[in-house]
Protein backbone atom coordinates (compact mmCIF):
# COMPACT_ATOMS: atom_id res chain seq x y z
CA UNK A 1 0.00 0.00 0.00
CA UNK A 2 1.23 3.46 -0.91
CA UNK A 3 1.61 5.71 2.05
CA UNK A 4 1.87 9.48 1.85
CA UNK A 5 2.32 11.23 5.16
CA UNK A 6 2.22 14.89 6.03
CA UNK A 7 4.06 16.25 9.03
CA UNK A 8 1.11 18.02 10.64
CA UNK A 9 -2.66 17.64 10.51
CA UNK A 10 -3.30 21.14 11.91
CA UNK A 11 -1.14 24.23 12.07
CA UNK A 12 -1.80 27.73 13.38
CA UNK A 13 0.67 30.43 12.33
CA UNK A 14 0.93 34.19 12.52
CA UNK A 15 1.01 36.50 9.52
CA UNK A 16 4.58 36.95 8.31
CA UNK A 17 5.87 33.68 9.73
CA UNK A 18 7.83 31.26 7.57
CA UNK A 19 5.94 27.98 7.35
CA UNK A 20 7.23 24.57 6.32
CA UNK A 21 4.89 21.77 5.30
CA UNK A 22 6.55 18.39 4.91
CA UNK A 23 5.42 15.42 2.86
CA UNK A 24 6.96 11.96 2.74
CA UNK A 25 6.05 9.01 0.50
CA UNK A 26 7.28 5.46 0.89
CA UNK A 27 6.79 4.08 -2.63
CA UNK A 28 9.86 5.46 -4.37
CA UNK A 29 7.63 7.63 -6.58
CA UNK A 30 9.35 10.11 -8.86
CA UNK A 31 6.50 12.62 -9.04
CA UNK A 32 5.24 14.61 -6.09
CA UNK A 33 2.65 17.39 -5.91
CA UNK A 34 1.35 20.09 -3.60
CA UNK A 35 -2.28 21.25 -3.83
CA UNK A 36 -4.47 23.49 -1.80
CA UNK A 37 -8.16 22.79 -1.36
CA UNK A 38 -10.62 25.62 -0.82
CA UNK A 39 -14.43 25.50 -0.72
CA UNK A 40 -15.95 26.11 -4.12
CA UNK A 41 -12.57 25.92 -5.84
CA UNK A 42 -11.62 22.28 -5.50
CA UNK A 43 -7.96 21.29 -5.54
CA UNK A 44 -5.52 23.67 -7.19
CA UNK A 45 -1.96 22.70 -8.03
CA UNK A 46 0.71 24.85 -6.37
CA UNK A 47 3.94 23.09 -7.42
CA UNK A 48 5.04 19.69 -8.56
CA UNK A 49 8.33 17.86 -8.80
CA UNK A 50 9.17 15.12 -11.27
CA UNK A 51 12.51 14.21 -9.72
CA UNK A 52 14.96 15.16 -6.99
CA UNK A 53 15.88 18.84 -7.16
CA UNK A 54 13.45 19.34 -10.05
CA UNK A 55 10.34 21.46 -9.68
CA UNK A 56 7.69 23.09 -11.82
CA UNK A 57 5.13 25.73 -11.04
CA UNK A 58 1.54 24.73 -10.94
CA UNK A 59 -1.44 27.01 -11.35
CA UNK A 60 -1.06 29.08 -8.18
CA UNK A 61 2.65 29.22 -7.16
CA UNK A 62 2.67 32.83 -5.93
CA UNK A 63 3.70 33.10 -2.29
CA UNK A 64 5.04 29.52 -2.18
CA UNK A 65 8.28 27.73 -2.83
CA UNK A 66 9.24 24.05 -2.68
CA UNK A 67 12.22 21.86 -1.96
CA UNK A 68 12.95 18.29 -3.07
CA UNK A 69 16.37 17.26 -1.76
CA UNK A 70 15.48 13.57 -1.40
CA UNK A 71 13.22 11.46 -3.54
CA UNK A 72 10.83 10.58 -0.74
CA UNK A 73 10.39 14.09 0.65
CA UNK A 74 8.75 17.16 -0.84
CA UNK A 75 8.46 20.35 1.21
CA UNK A 76 6.19 23.32 0.68
CA UNK A 77 7.41 26.63 2.06
CA UNK A 78 5.38 29.72 2.74
CA UNK A 79 8.06 32.39 2.90
CA UNK A 80 5.85 34.92 4.70
CA UNK A 81 2.46 33.53 5.59
CA UNK A 82 -0.60 35.62 4.85
CA UNK A 83 -4.22 35.17 5.87
CA UNK A 84 -5.23 34.27 2.30
CA UNK A 85 -3.02 31.19 2.60
CA UNK A 86 -5.36 29.74 5.21
CA UNK A 87 -6.38 26.50 3.53
CA UNK A 88 -6.18 22.73 3.44
CA UNK A 89 -2.88 21.62 1.89
CA UNK A 90 -2.67 18.23 0.22
CA UNK A 91 0.42 16.40 -0.92
CA UNK A 92 0.33 13.64 -3.54
CA UNK A 93 2.77 11.31 -5.23
CA UNK A 94 2.76 9.17 -8.35
CA UNK A 95 5.05 6.74 -10.13
CA UNK A 96 6.75 7.83 -13.36
CA UNK A 97 6.86 4.24 -14.60
CA UNK A 98 5.06 4.15 -17.99
CA UNK A 99 4.28 0.50 -17.41
CA UNK A 100 2.01 1.39 -14.53
CA UNK A 101 -1.19 3.25 -15.12
CA UNK A 102 -0.79 4.99 -11.83
CA UNK A 103 -2.93 7.63 -10.33
CA UNK A 104 -1.93 10.16 -7.72
CA UNK A 105 -1.95 9.06 -4.09
CA UNK A 106 -2.79 11.72 -1.55
CA UNK A 107 -1.75 12.36 2.01
CA UNK A 108 -4.33 13.20 4.71
CA UNK A 109 -3.83 16.94 4.39
CA UNK A 110 -2.63 19.76 6.63
CA UNK A 111 -5.18 22.34 7.68
CA UNK A 112 -3.32 25.64 8.03
CA UNK A 113 -4.79 28.67 9.76
CA UNK A 114 -2.91 31.95 9.40
CA UNK A 115 -3.93 34.59 11.94
CA UNK B 1 -11.64 30.38 -15.64
CA UNK B 2 -12.37 26.89 -14.36
CA UNK B 3 -11.62 24.26 -16.98
CA UNK B 4 -13.41 21.54 -15.03
CA UNK B 5 -16.78 22.36 -13.54
CA UNK B 6 -19.00 20.50 -11.14
CA UNK B 7 -22.09 22.64 -11.07
CA UNK B 8 -23.90 20.83 -8.27
CA UNK B 9 -22.32 21.64 -4.90
CA UNK B 10 -24.35 18.93 -3.20
CA UNK B 11 -26.61 15.96 -3.88
CA UNK B 12 -28.84 14.01 -1.53
CA UNK B 13 -29.97 10.48 -2.42
CA UNK B 14 -31.87 7.73 -0.65
CA UNK B 15 -29.98 4.54 0.15
CA UNK B 16 -30.40 1.95 -2.62
CA UNK B 17 -31.17 4.51 -5.32
CA UNK B 18 -28.86 5.77 -8.05
CA UNK B 19 -26.52 8.70 -7.49
CA UNK B 20 -25.50 10.68 -10.57
CA UNK B 21 -22.70 13.19 -10.28
CA UNK B 22 -21.95 15.43 -13.22
CA UNK B 23 -18.86 17.14 -14.54
CA UNK B 24 -18.25 19.44 -17.52
CA UNK B 25 -14.95 20.50 -19.02
CA UNK B 26 -13.92 23.16 -21.48
CA UNK B 27 -10.41 22.15 -22.57
CA UNK B 28 -10.63 19.95 -25.66
CA UNK B 29 -7.06 18.74 -25.04
CA UNK B 30 -8.19 16.79 -21.97
CA UNK B 31 -8.32 13.12 -22.80
CA UNK B 32 -8.11 11.36 -19.47
CA UNK B 33 -10.63 11.80 -16.69
CA UNK B 34 -10.74 10.62 -13.11
CA UNK B 35 -13.05 10.65 -10.13
CA UNK B 36 -11.74 10.94 -6.60
CA UNK B 37 -13.65 10.50 -3.37
CA UNK B 38 -12.78 12.41 -0.21
CA UNK B 39 -13.94 11.80 3.33
CA UNK B 40 -13.54 14.52 5.97
CA UNK B 41 -10.03 14.67 7.48
CA UNK B 42 -8.66 12.33 4.81
CA UNK B 43 -6.93 12.87 1.50
CA UNK B 44 -8.76 12.15 -1.77
CA UNK B 45 -8.67 8.55 -2.95
CA UNK B 46 -8.87 7.43 -6.55
CA UNK B 47 -12.21 5.92 -7.52
CA UNK B 48 -12.42 5.35 -11.27
CA UNK B 49 -11.04 6.76 -14.51
CA UNK B 50 -11.82 6.83 -18.20
CA UNK B 51 -9.79 7.50 -21.31
CA UNK B 52 -11.24 9.51 -24.16
CA UNK B 53 -11.11 6.46 -26.43
CA UNK B 54 -13.94 4.99 -24.36
CA UNK B 55 -17.39 6.25 -23.52
CA UNK B 56 -18.00 4.05 -20.49
CA UNK B 57 -15.99 2.41 -17.76
CA UNK B 58 -17.45 0.26 -15.03
CA UNK B 59 -16.06 -0.90 -11.71
CA UNK B 60 -18.54 -2.64 -9.44
CA UNK B 61 -21.19 -0.16 -8.34
CA UNK B 62 -19.40 2.73 -10.05
CA UNK B 63 -19.72 3.62 -13.73
CA UNK B 64 -18.29 6.64 -15.47
CA UNK B 65 -19.78 7.85 -18.76
CA UNK B 66 -17.99 10.20 -21.12
CA UNK B 67 -19.67 12.30 -23.81
CA UNK B 68 -16.79 13.92 -25.70
CA UNK B 69 -18.95 15.96 -28.05
CA UNK B 70 -20.71 17.56 -25.09
CA UNK B 71 -17.51 17.70 -23.01
CA UNK B 72 -19.41 16.06 -20.21
CA UNK B 73 -18.85 13.14 -17.92
CA UNK B 74 -20.91 11.61 -15.19
CA UNK B 75 -20.39 9.17 -12.35
CA UNK B 76 -23.18 6.75 -11.55
CA UNK B 77 -23.30 4.91 -8.24
CA UNK B 78 -25.79 2.04 -8.10
CA UNK B 79 -27.00 1.18 -5.54
CA UNK B 80 -25.98 4.08 -3.32
CA UNK B 81 -24.90 3.24 0.22
CA UNK B 82 -24.50 5.45 3.30
CA UNK B 83 -20.75 4.84 3.18
CA UNK B 84 -20.68 6.58 -0.20
CA UNK B 85 -21.39 9.89 1.54
CA UNK B 86 -18.33 11.99 0.73
CA UNK B 87 -17.07 14.76 -1.51
CA UNK B 88 -16.53 13.65 -5.10
CA UNK B 89 -14.02 15.44 -7.28
CA UNK B 90 -13.84 15.18 -11.03
CA UNK B 91 -10.37 15.66 -12.53
CA UNK B 92 -8.92 15.80 -16.03
CA UNK B 93 -5.53 15.68 -17.68
CA UNK B 94 -3.96 15.79 -21.10
CA UNK B 95 -3.02 12.18 -21.65
CA UNK B 96 -3.35 9.47 -18.99
CA UNK B 97 0.22 10.10 -18.14
CA UNK B 98 -0.27 13.83 -17.77
CA UNK B 99 1.35 15.15 -14.66
CA UNK B 100 -1.10 17.96 -14.16
CA UNK B 101 -4.55 17.08 -12.96
CA UNK B 102 -7.16 19.84 -13.13
CA UNK B 103 -9.87 19.36 -10.53
CA UNK B 104 -13.45 20.48 -10.29
CA UNK B 105 -14.83 22.14 -7.17
CA UNK B 106 -16.36 18.92 -5.87
CA UNK B 107 -19.87 17.66 -5.12
CA UNK B 108 -20.94 16.65 -1.62
CA UNK B 109 -22.96 13.44 -1.80
CA UNK B 110 -25.21 12.51 1.10
CA UNK B 111 -26.80 9.08 1.05
CA UNK B 112 -29.67 8.85 3.50
CA UNK B 113 -30.58 5.55 5.11
PDB file of N, CA and C in Angstrom, chain A residues 11-19 78-86 112-115:
ATOM      1  N   UNK A  11      -2.169  23.249  11.741  1.00  0.00           N
ATOM      2  CA  UNK A  11      -1.137  24.231  12.066  1.00  0.00           C
ATOM      3  C   UNK A  11      -1.797  25.590  12.222  1.00  0.00           C
ATOM      4  N   UNK A  12      -1.348  26.342  13.233  1.00  0.00           N
ATOM      5  CA  UNK A  12      -1.797  27.730  13.381  1.00  0.00           C
ATOM      6  C   UNK A  12      -0.549  28.601  13.377  1.00  0.00           C
ATOM      7  N   UNK A  13      -0.503  29.557  12.470  1.00  0.00           N
ATOM      8  CA  UNK A  13       0.667  30.430  12.326  1.00  0.00           C
ATOM      9  C   UNK A  13       0.230  31.896  12.294  1.00  0.00           C
ATOM     10  N   UNK A  14       1.197  32.756  12.555  1.00  0.00           N
ATOM     11  CA  UNK A  14       0.932  34.192  12.516  1.00  0.00           C
ATOM     12  C   UNK A  14       1.323  34.751  11.155  1.00  0.00           C
ATOM     13  N   UNK A  15       0.666  35.799  10.753  1.00  0.00           N
ATOM     14  CA  UNK A  15       1.008  36.504   9.517  1.00  0.00           C
ATOM     15  C   UNK A  15       2.484  36.885   9.538  1.00  0.00           C
ATOM     16  N   UNK A  16       3.162  36.621   8.419  1.00  0.00           N
ATOM     17  CA  UNK A  16       4.576  36.954   8.308  1.00  0.00           C
ATOM     18  C   UNK A  16       5.519  35.834   8.691  1.00  0.00           C
ATOM     19  N   UNK A  17       5.015  34.800   9.344  1.00  0.00           N
ATOM     20  CA  UNK A  17       5.874  33.681   9.728  1.00  0.00           C
ATOM     21  C   UNK A  17       6.267  32.859   8.512  1.00  0.00           C
ATOM     22  N   UNK A  18       7.412  32.216   8.599  1.00  0.00           N
ATOM     23  CA  UNK A  18       7.826  31.258   7.573  1.00  0.00           C
ATOM     24  C   UNK A  18       7.277  29.891   7.977  1.00  0.00           C
ATOM     25  N   UNK A  19       6.616  29.234   7.043  1.00  0.00           N
ATOM     26  CA  UNK A  19       5.938  27.976   7.353  1.00  0.00           C
ATOM     27  C   UNK A  19       6.481  26.867   6.448  1.00  0.00           C
ATOM     28  N   UNK A  78       6.028  28.424   2.825  1.00  0.00           N
ATOM     29  CA  UNK A  78       5.379  29.723   2.735  1.00  0.00           C
ATOM     30  C   UNK A  78       6.362  30.726   3.317  1.00  0.00           C
ATOM     31  N   UNK A  79       6.962  31.526   2.462  1.00  0.00           N
ATOM     32  CA  UNK A  79       8.060  32.394   2.901  1.00  0.00           C
ATOM     33  C   UNK A  79       7.594  33.409   3.944  1.00  0.00           C
ATOM     34  N   UNK A  80       6.411  33.947   3.764  1.00  0.00           N
ATOM     35  CA  UNK A  80       5.846  34.923   4.698  1.00  0.00           C
ATOM     36  C   UNK A  80       4.333  34.729   4.678  1.00  0.00           C
ATOM     37  N   UNK A  81       3.858  33.951   5.633  1.00  0.00           N
ATOM     38  CA  UNK A  81       2.463  33.529   5.593  1.00  0.00           C
ATOM     39  C   UNK A  81       1.510  34.719   5.621  1.00  0.00           C
ATOM     40  N   UNK A  82       0.442  34.596   4.854  1.00  0.00           N
ATOM     41  CA  UNK A  82      -0.604  35.622   4.850  1.00  0.00           C
ATOM     42  C   UNK A  82      -1.951  34.948   5.092  1.00  0.00           C
ATOM     43  N   UNK A  83      -2.922  35.731   5.502  1.00  0.00           N
ATOM     44  CA  UNK A  83      -4.224  35.167   5.867  1.00  0.00           C
ATOM     45  C   UNK A  83      -4.899  34.479   4.682  1.00  0.00           C
ATOM     46  N   UNK A  84      -4.607  34.923   3.454  1.00  0.00           N
ATOM     47  CA  UNK A  84      -5.232  34.271   2.299  1.00  0.00           C
ATOM     48  C   UNK A  84      -4.583  32.926   1.956  1.00  0.00           C
ATOM     49  N   UNK A  85      -3.600  32.529   2.751  1.00  0.00           N
ATOM     50  CA  UNK A  85      -3.021  31.191   2.602  1.00  0.00           C
ATOM     51  C   UNK A  85      -3.609  30.205   3.610  1.00  0.00           C
ATOM     52  N   UNK A  86      -4.587  30.660   4.364  1.00  0.00           N
ATOM     53  CA  UNK A  86      -5.357  29.739   5.205  1.00  0.00           C
ATOM     54  C   UNK A  86      -6.093  28.779   4.295  1.00  0.00           C
ATOM     55  N   UNK A 112      -4.112  24.504   7.566  1.00  0.00           N
ATOM     56  CA  UNK A 112      -3.322  25.643   8.028  1.00  0.00           C
ATOM     57  C   UNK A 112      -4.220  26.846   8.253  1.00  0.00           C
ATOM     58  N   UNK A 113      -4.089  27.424   9.435  1.00  0.00           N
ATOM     59  CA  UNK A 113      -4.793  28.667   9.761  1.00  0.00           C
ATOM     60  C   UNK A 113      -3.744  29.746   9.988  1.00  0.00           C
ATOM     61  N   UNK A 114      -3.830  30.823   9.230  1.00  0.00           N
ATOM     62  CA  UNK A 114      -2.910  31.949   9.398  1.00  0.00           C
ATOM     63  C   UNK A 114      -3.680  33.116  10.019  1.00  0.00           C
ATOM     64  N   UNK A 115      -3.223  33.526  11.201  1.00  0.00           N
ATOM     65  CA  UNK A 115      -3.931  34.594  11.936  1.00  0.00           C
ATOM     66  C   UNK A 115      -3.277  35.952  11.729  1.00  0.00           C
TER      67      UNK A 115
END
